[in-house]
Amino acid sequence: MADAAPGATIEPGAPRCAALVGSYLSGKTTLLDALLHVAGAGNGPGAARNGDGAGDITAEARSRQMSTELSVGCCIWLGDPWTFLDCPGSIELAQEALNALMVADIAVVVAEPFAEKAVTLTPLLKFLADHDIPHVVYINKMDEATESVADILEALQAVSPRPLALREVPIRDGERVTGFVDLASERAWQYQEGQPSRLIEIPATAQHRELQARNDLLETLADFDDELLAQLLEDATPPPDVIYQNLTRDLQAGHIVPVFFGSALHANGMVRLFKALRHEAPAVEQAATRNGVDPDRGVAAVRLCKTWHQPHVGKVSLGRVLSGAIKDGETLNGERVSGIYRLHGAKSEKLTRALIGEVVGLGRMDGVRTGDLLAPQEGAHPEAAPWPAPLPPLYSLALSVGDRGDEVKLSGALARTAEEDPSVVVEHDPVSKELRLGGQGDIHLSVALERLKRKFNLDVLRHRPQVGYKETIRKSTSQHARFKRQTGGHGQFADIRVEIGPLARGAGFEFEDSVVGGAIPRQFIPSVEAGVRDYLKAGPLGFELVDLHVELTDGQHHSVDSSDAAFRTAGRMAMAEGIPACDPVLLEPIWRVEVAVPSAFTPKVQRLLSSRRGQILGFDTKQGWPGWDEIRGLLPHAEMHDLIIELRSLSLGVGTYAARFDHLQELRGKLADQVVSQHAAA
C-alpha cells in the first residue's frame, strides 16, 4: 500500500491518524475543515469561523477564536479511514500537541508563508525529530504570500533538523499563486475556487523552475539511495514509481520532510496533500512500535493522549488502539471500559468495539491517566516507551474563592483540570498559605479558569503570588527575658539569657544550649527552643527569620511555677526584645535562570534581564539547537512573575526559560521599604 503511486487502487487498511500542528494563526483548524470537506465529512473551509466546524468546539475556543484544546475529526477518503487531531497552535497550549503527536502516524506541520515566522516552528520540528515522528510541512495561506517559495523554504530549512524536500513548485499569475506543478509526476494543476483543481499543461513560465526544483528533489532522495544516485550520475531519468517508492520510504524513515503548499481557506492543494498522506504516511504499526508496542502479538494496547471531565458525562479518556482490539465492558489496566466512542467535532458515536488504528474515547475509567498504555493484563507490553514529561510551569497565579464553602470544591476541580492538562500544576505554598496554579502563560491559565467556571460553576479570584522574602540579622546581641505571672493557683515563671548572632547565608537556624549547673532544668530547654522558633515565623519586618544562631546561656526557674509554657513564652519574649537590636535586614530570593532564544534575540534578552535587576553570567550556543543561544543569569524572584510574557513578546513567541532557586540576597533602600509596607498593609 505504501509504495502505490497516486491514482492506484489500494485496499483500505487500519485507520490512520494525522496530527495537525503548527504555530498560532497558521490555519490548522481551517485545514482540518478543508480536508474533511474534501472527504465529504465536513462543512467546508472556514466552517470554524461560522461555529459549525469540527474544531474549536468549546466555549473558550469560540470566544477567543483560537484552538484551546485538542479537537478530533474523522472521515473516509478513497476508502481509507482517517482521524485528524487538530492541536492548538499557541505556545502556551503546546502540551496538547505533544501528547497528540505521540500516538499519530504522521504530523502535518502547518506553516505561514512568511520567512520570518519560520522560527516559531523550531521547538515543534525538534520535538518531531527527537521522537522520530514522520512529518510533512504544509505552507498555508499562499494567497497571502509576499515572498517566494524558495525563500520560505530556506527559512524553514534553517529551523528543521531534517532535510526538507519541496514536492511542488507554484504556478503564478503575476504575484498570485494560481496552481502548482507536482515534481514527482511532472503534472500541473490550476486552482479553481470551490472546485477540484484542473489538470493543465505545465506553463512555459514554470518549466525552468520545475526542472531545477525536480533535480533538487532527486538529489535529496539520492542521498539515501545509492541506485538512484547512480542513475542521476549517468543522467538517466528515474521512472515515477521509483521516485514514489523513495519518497514513501524516506518519509517513513524520517530521512526527509516533504513540503507542500496551498490555501486551506480556499481548499487549494487539499487533494494533493491528502494523496500524499494516503500513499506515503506510515501505517499504525510504525506508531505502535514507536510506543513500545508489538502489534504482531495481537494483544490489545491503547495509548491515552487526552483526558476530559465532562458535566453529566464524567471522565472520557481519548486513546489510540495500537494493537489488537478492545470491546465495551472489558477490563484494561484493572479498569472497566464503560463506553467506547468515536468522536467527530462535538458529536460522538457509541461503538461496541474499536479496532487497531482507531482513535476513540473510553468512558469512566477513573484510575487511568494521559500517557498510560492500557492492556488486558499486567505486563502485556513491558517495554512501553516513556511518555514525555509535562512542560514545567513558567507562570503562576494565586487563587481564592469568595465563598469559603467553595474551597473544597475548588481543590477537586483543580485536580481534574490538572488531569485534563498535565502542564497545569496545582500547589499549596506552606509559608504564604496560597493556593497556586502554574502553567505556560497568562492565556493558558485564563483558559483553565474559564473551564472551571463553565464546568464547575466556580468564580475564582486571581492575583499575583507572594514572593518568598525572608529576613535575617547583621549584628549580635545579648538578651535577658523574664516571664512572671501570678494567678489564683500556680503561677508562671521563666527566666532566660540568650546570645543572638548572625550566620552565613544559607546556614539556616541553629540553637545551642550552654546552660550549666542546672540553672534551667533539662526538660525546659526544648521549650525555650520552641519559643524561639515560634518567633522566627515572622520577624520585625514581617517575614521568616533565617541564618541566625541563638545560644541559651543562663536562666532561672521556680520549683513550682516554672512550666514548659512559661519557658516557651520566655523564648519568644527574648527574641522579640533582642532581634530589633540586631539590625534586621530583608532578604529576597534570587533565582538562576537559563533563557533559550534564537541567536538574533540574544541582545534583547540580555537587556530584558538587566532591566529586571538581573545579573548576566554569560551565554553559549544551545546544545542541539542550531541557531539558538542559552543566556545564563541571576534574577530576583520578584522580577520573574511575567518574565515569560515579555520574553515571548520579543522573540516571536518561542523564547523560554528554566529557573531554580539559587540564594537569598540582602535588599535595602526604597525597594525594601516598599516590600515591607505592602506586606504590612496586606
XYZ file of C-alpha atoms in Angstrom:
682
model
C 0.000 0.000 0.000
C 2.753 2.462 0.976
C 4.540 2.209 -2.378
C 1.497 2.769 -4.539
C 1.535 5.767 -6.858
C -1.261 8.351 -6.795
C -4.251 7.088 -8.676
C -3.579 3.417 -7.956
C -6.267 1.289 -6.341
C -5.364 0.213 -2.816
C -7.177 -1.852 -0.244
C -8.362 0.042 2.827
C -6.330 -0.841 5.893
C -6.396 0.082 9.539
C -7.430 3.673 10.235
C -4.570 6.119 10.146
C -4.089 9.189 12.267
C -2.555 12.555 11.384
C -1.902 15.355 13.864
C -2.279 18.909 12.548
C 0.235 21.099 14.339
C 1.845 24.479 13.822
C 2.132 27.949 15.221
C -0.714 30.220 16.285
C -2.742 31.649 13.352
C -1.197 29.275 10.811
C -4.653 27.902 9.951
C -4.670 24.353 11.311
C -8.376 24.280 12.129
C -9.214 25.666 8.703
C -7.052 22.907 7.221
C -8.960 20.314 9.265
C -12.278 21.530 7.918
C -10.915 21.657 4.359
C -9.609 18.069 4.497
C -12.865 16.823 5.974
C -14.798 18.687 3.284
C -12.731 17.040 0.536
C -13.674 13.684 2.062
C -17.349 14.645 2.323
C -17.326 14.737 6.114
C -17.280 18.445 6.886
C -18.975 21.757 6.249
C -16.165 23.202 4.204
C -13.197 25.509 4.684
C -13.913 28.294 7.101
C -16.593 26.293 8.918
C -14.875 27.003 12.220
C -15.438 30.722 11.698
C -19.161 30.067 11.418
C -19.216 27.874 14.506
C -20.083 24.653 12.625
C -16.649 23.140 12.070
C -15.116 20.038 13.622
C -12.550 22.076 15.534
C -12.733 24.823 18.159
C -15.921 23.394 19.637
C -15.569 24.650 23.211
C -16.851 27.944 24.549
C -13.288 29.017 25.385
C -12.131 28.397 21.812
C -15.045 30.203 20.227
C -14.872 33.226 22.489
C -11.155 33.600 21.763
C -11.378 32.491 18.118
C -8.435 30.171 18.648
C -7.940 26.492 19.433
C -7.645 25.914 23.164
C -7.606 22.117 23.273
C -7.394 19.051 21.067
C -10.195 18.508 18.536
C -10.934 15.282 16.662
C -12.258 14.858 13.135
C -12.918 11.581 11.278
C -13.519 10.800 7.625
C -13.141 8.174 4.919
C -11.296 9.220 1.791
C -10.999 6.902 -1.204
C -11.913 4.014 1.046
C -9.350 4.763 3.752
C -10.490 5.772 7.249
C -8.650 8.740 8.769
C -8.608 10.514 12.112
C -7.251 14.047 12.314
C -6.135 15.539 15.619
C -6.305 19.317 15.426
C -3.912 20.762 18.020
C -3.748 24.281 19.466
C -1.030 26.453 17.990
C -0.388 28.749 20.944
C 2.966 28.002 22.555
C 1.181 28.186 25.905
C -1.010 25.220 24.940
C 1.789 23.119 23.471
C 1.193 20.184 25.831
C -1.923 19.266 23.841
C 0.107 18.970 20.640
C 2.964 16.992 22.210
C 0.551 14.420 23.639
C -1.328 14.033 20.359
C 1.858 13.604 18.339
C 2.870 10.583 20.401
C 0.019 8.469 19.013
C -0.175 9.858 15.454
C 1.180 8.115 12.373
C 2.243 11.400 10.839
C 2.210 15.109 11.601
C 1.219 17.860 9.212
C 3.176 20.933 10.265
C 1.217 23.967 9.092
C 3.457 26.944 8.314
C 2.706 30.519 7.389
C 4.112 31.865 4.088
C 6.434 34.339 5.782
C 10.129 33.575 6.195
C 10.415 35.486 9.476
C 7.738 33.250 11.043
C 9.667 30.042 10.345
C 11.499 30.318 13.656
C 8.209 29.801 15.514
C 8.249 26.162 14.357
C 11.673 25.383 15.839
C 10.515 23.689 19.083
C 7.900 21.664 17.235
C 10.233 20.452 14.476
C 12.851 19.490 17.041
C 10.319 17.507 19.069
C 9.239 15.635 15.923
C 12.821 14.835 15.014
C 13.783 13.816 18.560
C 10.846 11.392 18.750
C 11.201 10.049 15.181
C 7.696 11.087 14.182
C 7.279 11.292 10.386
C 6.052 14.689 9.282
C 5.329 16.879 6.293
C 5.140 20.667 6.057
C 2.150 22.398 4.506
C 2.747 26.087 3.756
C -0.701 27.592 4.191
C -2.187 30.931 3.119
C -0.283 31.079 -0.160
C -2.958 33.519 -1.332
C -1.384 35.969 1.166
C 2.260 35.201 0.323
C 4.576 38.104 -0.485
C 7.748 36.010 -0.650
C 8.910 33.255 -2.972
C 8.522 29.621 -2.022
C 12.310 29.303 -2.275
C 12.825 31.991 0.384
C 10.210 30.431 2.670
C 11.767 27.001 2.186
C 15.225 28.332 3.032
C 13.922 29.839 6.272
C 12.140 26.601 7.191
C 15.238 24.530 6.463
C 17.222 26.709 8.865
C 14.990 25.553 11.739
C 14.396 21.939 10.660
C 16.740 19.197 11.924
C 15.717 17.051 8.930
C 16.228 17.831 5.216
C 13.199 19.442 3.587
C 12.082 18.160 0.192
C 9.930 20.510 -1.866
C 7.254 18.414 -3.596
C 5.803 21.083 -5.892
C 6.506 24.490 -7.385
C 3.950 27.277 -7.779
C 2.344 28.473 -10.952
C 1.948 32.232 -10.779
C -0.123 34.878 -12.475
C 1.911 37.928 -11.565
C 2.296 37.762 -7.776
C -0.700 35.471 -7.330
C -0.270 31.699 -6.985
C -2.818 30.056 -9.283
C -1.693 26.434 -9.221
C 1.252 24.097 -8.882
C 3.447 21.588 -10.669
C 3.952 18.265 -8.887
C 7.654 17.424 -9.017
C 7.228 13.668 -8.768
C 4.642 13.211 -11.537
C 5.594 16.364 -13.516
C 1.947 17.256 -13.929
C 0.409 20.679 -13.382
C -2.884 21.744 -11.813
C -4.713 25.035 -11.748
C -6.728 26.046 -8.692
C -10.467 26.549 -9.135
C -12.458 28.327 -6.455
C -14.867 25.913 -4.808
C -13.936 23.055 -7.160
C -11.135 20.498 -7.538
C -8.018 21.772 -9.289
C -7.910 21.363 -13.086
C -5.153 19.406 -14.841
C -3.276 21.655 -17.291
C -0.080 21.707 -19.312
C 2.977 22.953 -17.475
C 3.178 26.668 -18.318
C 6.335 27.786 -20.076
C 6.962 30.299 -17.272
C 7.191 27.454 -14.755
C 9.196 24.913 -16.758
C 12.667 26.117 -15.769
C 11.777 26.373 -12.074
C 10.147 22.937 -12.212
C 13.224 21.347 -13.767
C 15.607 22.861 -11.207
C 13.354 22.018 -8.272
C 12.898 18.443 -9.502
C 16.640 17.977 -9.751
C 16.969 19.257 -6.184
C 14.319 16.770 -5.032
C 16.025 13.851 -6.782
C 19.407 14.804 -5.355
C 17.906 14.876 -1.864
C 16.412 11.417 -2.380
C 19.689 10.134 -3.828
C 21.402 10.905 -0.525
C 19.572 7.847 0.837
C 19.556 5.555 -2.248
C 22.743 4.500 -3.997
C 20.895 3.132 -7.053
C 19.083 6.416 -7.559
C 22.382 8.257 -7.141
C 23.963 6.067 -9.840
C 21.079 6.838 -12.203
C 21.466 10.565 -11.655
C 25.235 10.382 -12.243
C 24.515 8.682 -15.557
C 21.937 11.374 -16.436
C 19.225 8.707 -16.514
C 15.654 9.685 -15.693
C 14.270 7.508 -12.896
C 10.727 6.219 -13.524
C 7.908 7.703 -11.440
C 7.371 4.535 -9.417
C 10.991 4.652 -8.201
C 10.551 8.269 -7.130
C 7.329 7.458 -5.232
C 8.972 4.472 -3.545
C 11.844 6.675 -2.395
C 9.503 9.399 -1.164
C 7.490 6.873 0.844
C 10.494 5.079 2.309
C 12.395 8.253 3.184
C 9.396 9.941 4.790
C 8.605 6.917 6.932
C 12.252 6.517 7.920
C 12.498 10.172 8.903
C 15.134 10.954 6.279
C 13.168 13.773 4.643
C 10.323 16.187 5.329
C 8.187 16.728 2.193
C 6.885 20.268 1.720
C 3.570 21.205 0.116
C 1.688 24.497 -0.144
C -1.735 25.917 -0.815
C -4.586 27.753 0.886
C -6.804 25.810 3.248
C -9.394 28.581 3.311
C -9.856 28.222 -0.455
C -9.299 24.426 -0.420
C -6.241 24.870 -2.627
C -3.837 21.938 -2.503
C -6.078 19.739 -0.371
C -6.304 16.782 -2.747
C -2.546 16.826 -3.384
C -1.854 16.831 0.359
C -4.447 14.136 1.038
C -2.987 11.907 -1.693
C 0.490 12.255 -0.231
C -0.789 11.321 3.209
C -2.715 8.362 1.811
C 0.165 6.864 -0.136
C 3.201 7.849 1.890
C 2.209 8.106 5.540
C 3.121 5.013 7.591
C 0.515 2.591 8.888
C -0.389 2.253 12.557
C 2.232 -0.457 13.109
C 5.013 2.138 12.993
C 3.337 4.288 15.655
C 2.805 1.155 17.738
C 6.487 0.264 17.573
C 7.418 3.835 18.472
C 5.255 3.481 21.586
C 6.889 0.209 22.580
C 4.017 -1.994 21.382
C 4.486 -5.098 19.218
C 1.368 -5.079 17.017
C 2.128 -8.553 15.660
C 1.369 -10.092 19.062
C -2.247 -9.066 18.662
C -2.587 -8.189 22.351
C -4.838 -5.157 22.804
C -2.959 -1.937 23.526
C -4.358 1.580 23.840
C -2.187 4.661 24.439
C -4.059 7.553 26.031
C -3.344 11.058 24.742
C -6.081 13.225 26.266
C -8.457 13.343 29.237
C -11.723 15.232 29.629
C -14.076 15.639 32.568
C -17.477 16.467 31.115
C -20.539 17.632 33.072
C -23.245 14.926 33.181
C -20.913 12.546 31.310
C -17.958 12.007 33.583
C -14.412 11.219 32.630
C -13.546 10.456 29.000
C -10.069 9.185 28.081
C -9.027 9.629 24.446
C -6.680 6.957 23.177
C -5.485 5.159 20.094
C -5.682 1.419 19.645
C -2.143 0.432 18.668
C -2.642 -3.311 18.678
C -5.463 -5.827 18.739
C -8.994 -4.679 19.511
C -10.991 -3.631 22.548
C -14.623 -4.211 23.473
C -17.036 -2.214 25.554
C -17.201 -3.611 29.073
C -13.811 -5.327 29.088
C -11.141 -4.584 31.658
C -7.957 -2.686 30.795
C -5.328 -1.913 33.437
C -7.782 -3.103 36.063
C -10.443 -0.590 34.950
C -13.695 -1.471 33.250
C -14.352 0.280 29.944
C -17.758 1.930 30.330
C -18.429 3.032 26.782
C -16.387 3.384 23.588
C -16.981 6.491 21.484
C -15.846 7.669 18.063
C -15.516 11.444 18.271
C -16.051 13.929 15.459
C -16.104 17.550 16.491
C -18.848 17.999 19.076
C -20.517 14.708 18.076
C -19.872 11.217 19.373
C -20.922 7.778 18.152
C -21.097 4.866 20.573
C -19.288 1.721 19.456
C -19.318 -1.843 20.700
C -15.633 -2.283 19.924
C -12.605 -0.470 18.481
C -10.018 -1.998 16.154
C -6.331 -1.330 15.664
C -5.667 2.193 14.392
C -8.846 3.772 15.715
C -8.849 6.833 17.972
C -11.662 6.517 20.490
C -12.920 7.916 23.756
C -13.180 5.489 26.689
C -15.804 6.240 29.310
C -15.449 6.438 33.098
C -12.026 4.871 33.567
C -11.242 6.856 36.695
C -7.912 5.225 37.511
C -6.091 5.877 34.221
C -4.203 8.969 33.122
C -2.964 10.622 29.928
C 0.128 8.773 28.727
C -0.923 5.406 30.163
C -0.647 2.315 27.981
C -3.724 0.179 28.545
C -3.757 -3.598 28.134
C -5.978 -6.506 29.254
C -3.386 -7.859 31.686
C -0.380 -6.505 33.529
C 2.934 -6.855 31.695
C 1.345 -7.384 28.275
C 3.616 -4.674 26.858
C 6.597 -4.497 29.231
C 8.726 -2.264 27.007
C 6.247 0.589 26.680
C 8.049 3.731 25.571
C 8.211 6.572 28.114
C 5.768 9.434 27.791
C 7.191 12.974 27.508
C 7.406 14.774 30.843
C 4.857 17.593 31.289
C 6.119 21.057 30.434
C 7.372 22.788 33.601
C 5.371 25.841 34.758
C 6.626 29.258 33.655
C 3.861 31.460 35.055
C 1.680 31.186 38.145
C -1.323 32.754 39.820
C -2.583 32.656 43.398
C -6.229 31.630 43.595
C -9.017 32.126 46.091
C -12.801 31.913 46.197
C -15.193 34.445 47.642
C -17.219 31.776 49.416
C -15.104 29.698 51.801
C -17.599 26.897 51.349
C -16.267 26.517 47.797
C -12.686 25.806 48.883
C -13.107 22.025 48.930
C -14.964 22.184 45.630
C -12.134 24.277 44.143
C -9.483 21.764 45.180
C -11.346 18.933 43.491
C -11.998 20.972 40.354
C -8.337 21.974 40.072
C -7.270 18.343 40.420
C -9.491 17.471 37.462
C -8.166 20.446 35.490
C -4.596 19.254 36.039
C -5.613 15.763 34.926
C -7.042 17.177 31.697
C -3.886 19.195 31.060
C -0.676 17.795 32.599
C 1.105 21.123 32.087
C -1.221 22.703 34.686
C 0.332 22.446 38.147
C -1.562 22.958 41.423
C 0.494 23.772 44.520
C -0.113 24.850 48.126
C 2.574 27.199 49.431
C 3.221 26.245 53.073
C 4.547 29.694 54.036
C 2.104 32.067 52.346
C -0.778 29.539 52.582
C -1.616 30.412 48.990
C -3.197 28.015 46.522
C -1.248 28.457 43.306
C -1.932 27.478 39.730
C 1.088 27.152 37.456
C 1.191 26.905 33.678
C 2.741 28.155 30.473
C 1.435 31.718 30.496
C -1.478 34.039 31.142
C -3.587 32.715 28.250
C -3.036 29.149 29.411
C -4.197 29.841 32.955
C -7.034 32.115 31.856
C -8.425 29.299 29.708
C -8.113 26.905 32.659
C -10.054 29.299 34.902
C -12.736 29.766 32.255
C -13.167 25.989 32.175
C -13.543 25.993 35.956
C -16.388 28.449 35.601
C -18.076 26.550 32.774
C -17.685 23.016 34.129
C -17.841 23.533 37.884
C -19.597 26.921 38.231
C -16.676 28.294 40.233
C -15.871 32.001 40.217
C -12.201 32.151 41.137
C -10.308 35.255 42.218
C -6.783 35.508 40.858
C -3.847 37.600 42.000
C -0.098 37.770 41.797
C 1.573 35.191 44.065
C 3.565 36.402 47.023
C 7.352 36.363 46.806
C 9.109 34.279 49.433
C 11.002 37.097 51.152
C 12.915 36.280 54.333
C 14.771 38.392 56.844
C 17.956 37.994 58.802
C 20.211 39.964 61.173
C 23.563 41.687 60.696
C 24.635 42.173 64.344
C 24.828 40.181 67.588
C 23.255 40.946 70.939
C 22.667 39.512 74.422
C 19.129 39.456 75.705
C 17.536 38.697 79.064
C 13.844 37.810 79.282
C 11.711 37.041 82.304
C 8.124 35.850 82.192
C 6.288 36.002 85.515
C 2.583 35.790 86.114
C 0.768 35.141 89.382
C -2.775 33.789 89.382
C -5.063 32.213 91.971
C -3.307 28.854 91.702
C 0.134 28.014 90.372
C 1.853 30.973 88.738
C 4.038 31.119 85.625
C 7.744 31.760 85.859
C 10.683 31.517 83.473
C 13.910 33.462 83.267
C 16.451 33.066 80.412
C 19.513 34.730 78.903
C 20.391 34.239 75.234
C 23.081 35.278 72.784
C 21.736 36.071 69.301
C 24.065 36.330 66.304
C 24.104 36.079 62.503
C 25.173 33.026 60.488
C 26.491 32.660 56.958
C 23.928 32.947 54.181
C 22.122 29.685 53.682
C 23.095 28.235 57.071
C 19.510 28.328 58.349
C 18.930 28.339 62.098
C 20.992 26.909 64.939
C 20.037 26.610 68.593
C 22.721 25.884 71.203
C 22.278 25.002 74.876
C 25.169 26.242 77.077
C 23.377 26.263 80.417
C 25.435 24.731 83.245
C 24.749 23.939 86.874
C 21.044 23.174 86.421
C 20.014 26.835 86.254
C 17.293 25.663 83.856
C 16.138 22.048 84.210
C 16.806 19.938 81.109
C 13.128 19.309 80.452
C 12.537 23.047 79.817
C 15.357 23.528 77.277
C 13.266 22.255 74.297
C 10.502 24.643 75.341
C 12.874 27.606 75.064
C 13.887 26.455 71.585
C 10.221 26.042 70.635
C 9.514 29.622 71.732
C 12.462 30.895 69.705
C 11.224 29.014 66.636
C 7.736 30.456 67.151
C 9.182 33.938 66.780
C 11.217 33.019 63.699
C 7.998 32.629 61.714
C 7.658 36.418 61.483
C 10.427 38.844 62.458
C 10.182 42.611 62.921
C 9.877 43.131 59.146
C 7.065 40.592 58.940
C 8.908 37.708 57.277
C 10.504 34.443 58.365
C 13.875 34.854 60.089
C 16.765 32.774 58.788
C 20.523 32.429 59.085
C 20.954 33.143 62.798
C 22.320 31.422 65.873
C 20.678 31.508 69.299
C 22.626 30.317 72.343
C 20.848 29.756 75.670
C 23.497 30.701 78.240
C 21.777 31.039 81.616
C 18.464 31.412 83.429
C 16.404 30.768 86.496
C 13.443 28.593 87.322
C 10.914 28.152 90.122
C 10.303 24.714 91.543
C 6.520 25.212 91.489
C 5.649 27.919 88.975
C 8.011 27.041 86.111
C 6.486 25.114 83.184
C 7.007 24.296 79.516
C 4.534 27.026 78.564
C 6.370 29.626 80.655
C 9.765 28.881 79.135
C 8.281 28.801 75.645
C 6.834 32.258 76.247
C 10.188 33.462 77.596
C 11.874 32.227 74.421
C 9.505 34.290 72.281
C 9.980 37.341 74.512
C 13.774 37.149 74.299
C 13.636 37.120 70.504
C 11.044 39.896 70.265
C 13.096 42.141 72.536
C 16.530 41.236 71.159
C 16.111 40.991 67.368
C 15.378 44.722 66.765
C 18.830 45.459 68.172
C 20.471 43.060 65.680
C 19.986 45.276 62.601
C 17.354 43.132 60.839
C 17.528 43.215 57.055
C 15.249 41.954 54.276
C 16.357 39.039 52.086
C 14.947 38.443 48.638
C 15.188 35.125 46.766
C 17.460 35.120 43.734
C 16.875 32.528 41.043
C 19.284 31.164 38.473
C 17.688 31.384 35.021
C 18.675 29.871 31.700
C 16.906 31.601 28.828
C 16.757 29.924 25.405
C 16.069 32.016 22.298
C 17.141 32.200 18.658
C 20.516 33.938 18.452
C 19.038 37.018 16.778
C 17.192 37.829 20.005
C 20.111 37.328 22.416
C 20.935 41.055 22.796
C 17.274 41.826 23.547
C 17.158 39.119 26.199
C 20.284 40.478 27.872
C 18.714 43.932 28.046
C 15.485 42.412 29.366
C 17.260 40.621 32.212
C 19.290 43.706 33.080
C 16.156 45.858 33.176
C 14.755 43.461 35.778
C 17.738 43.832 38.119
C 19.283 40.686 36.685
C 22.952 39.766 36.585
C 24.150 38.273 33.280
C 26.524 35.365 33.854
C 27.197 34.615 30.183
C 25.761 32.831 27.171
C 26.608 29.947 24.852
C 25.073 28.197 21.893
C 22.224 25.924 22.989
C 23.297 22.322 22.647
C 21.357 20.522 19.925
C 19.569 23.705 18.801
C 21.368 25.212 15.783
C 20.939 28.975 15.661
C 19.861 29.241 19.313
C 21.603 30.676 22.358
C 21.246 29.994 26.053
C 21.704 33.038 28.287
C 22.532 32.385 31.941
C 21.802 34.868 34.671
C 20.635 35.583 38.205
C 17.281 37.279 38.649
C 15.272 38.354 41.702
C 12.199 36.185 42.090
C 10.094 39.340 42.338
C 11.029 40.136 38.727
C 10.043 36.744 37.303
C 6.247 36.754 37.553
C 5.581 37.927 33.974
C 9.049 37.262 32.570
C 7.758 34.641 30.148
C 5.199 37.058 28.701
C 7.767 39.724 27.844
C 10.299 37.123 26.736
C 7.901 35.655 24.206
C 6.858 39.106 23.063
C 10.394 39.943 21.989
C 11.187 36.528 20.447
C 8.195 35.835 18.161
C 6.679 33.650 20.859
C 9.383 30.958 21.017
C 11.611 32.139 23.867
C 11.524 30.107 27.055
C 13.481 29.641 30.244
C 14.278 27.254 33.058
C 14.780 28.527 36.602
C 15.704 27.271 40.036
C 16.292 28.893 43.398
C 19.915 29.931 43.899
C 20.346 32.048 47.048
C 18.971 34.795 49.288
C 20.350 38.298 48.888
C 20.015 41.434 51.012
C 17.534 44.007 49.793
C 17.800 47.515 51.197
C 16.608 51.009 50.379
C 13.366 52.056 48.730
C 12.588 48.631 47.281
C 12.912 47.015 50.702
C 10.765 49.710 52.322
C 8.123 49.183 49.654
C 8.075 45.407 50.187
C 7.745 45.780 53.971
C 4.982 48.383 53.752
C 2.997 46.374 51.200
C 3.318 43.254 53.315
C 2.176 45.102 56.432
C -0.817 46.521 54.579
C -1.761 43.069 53.303
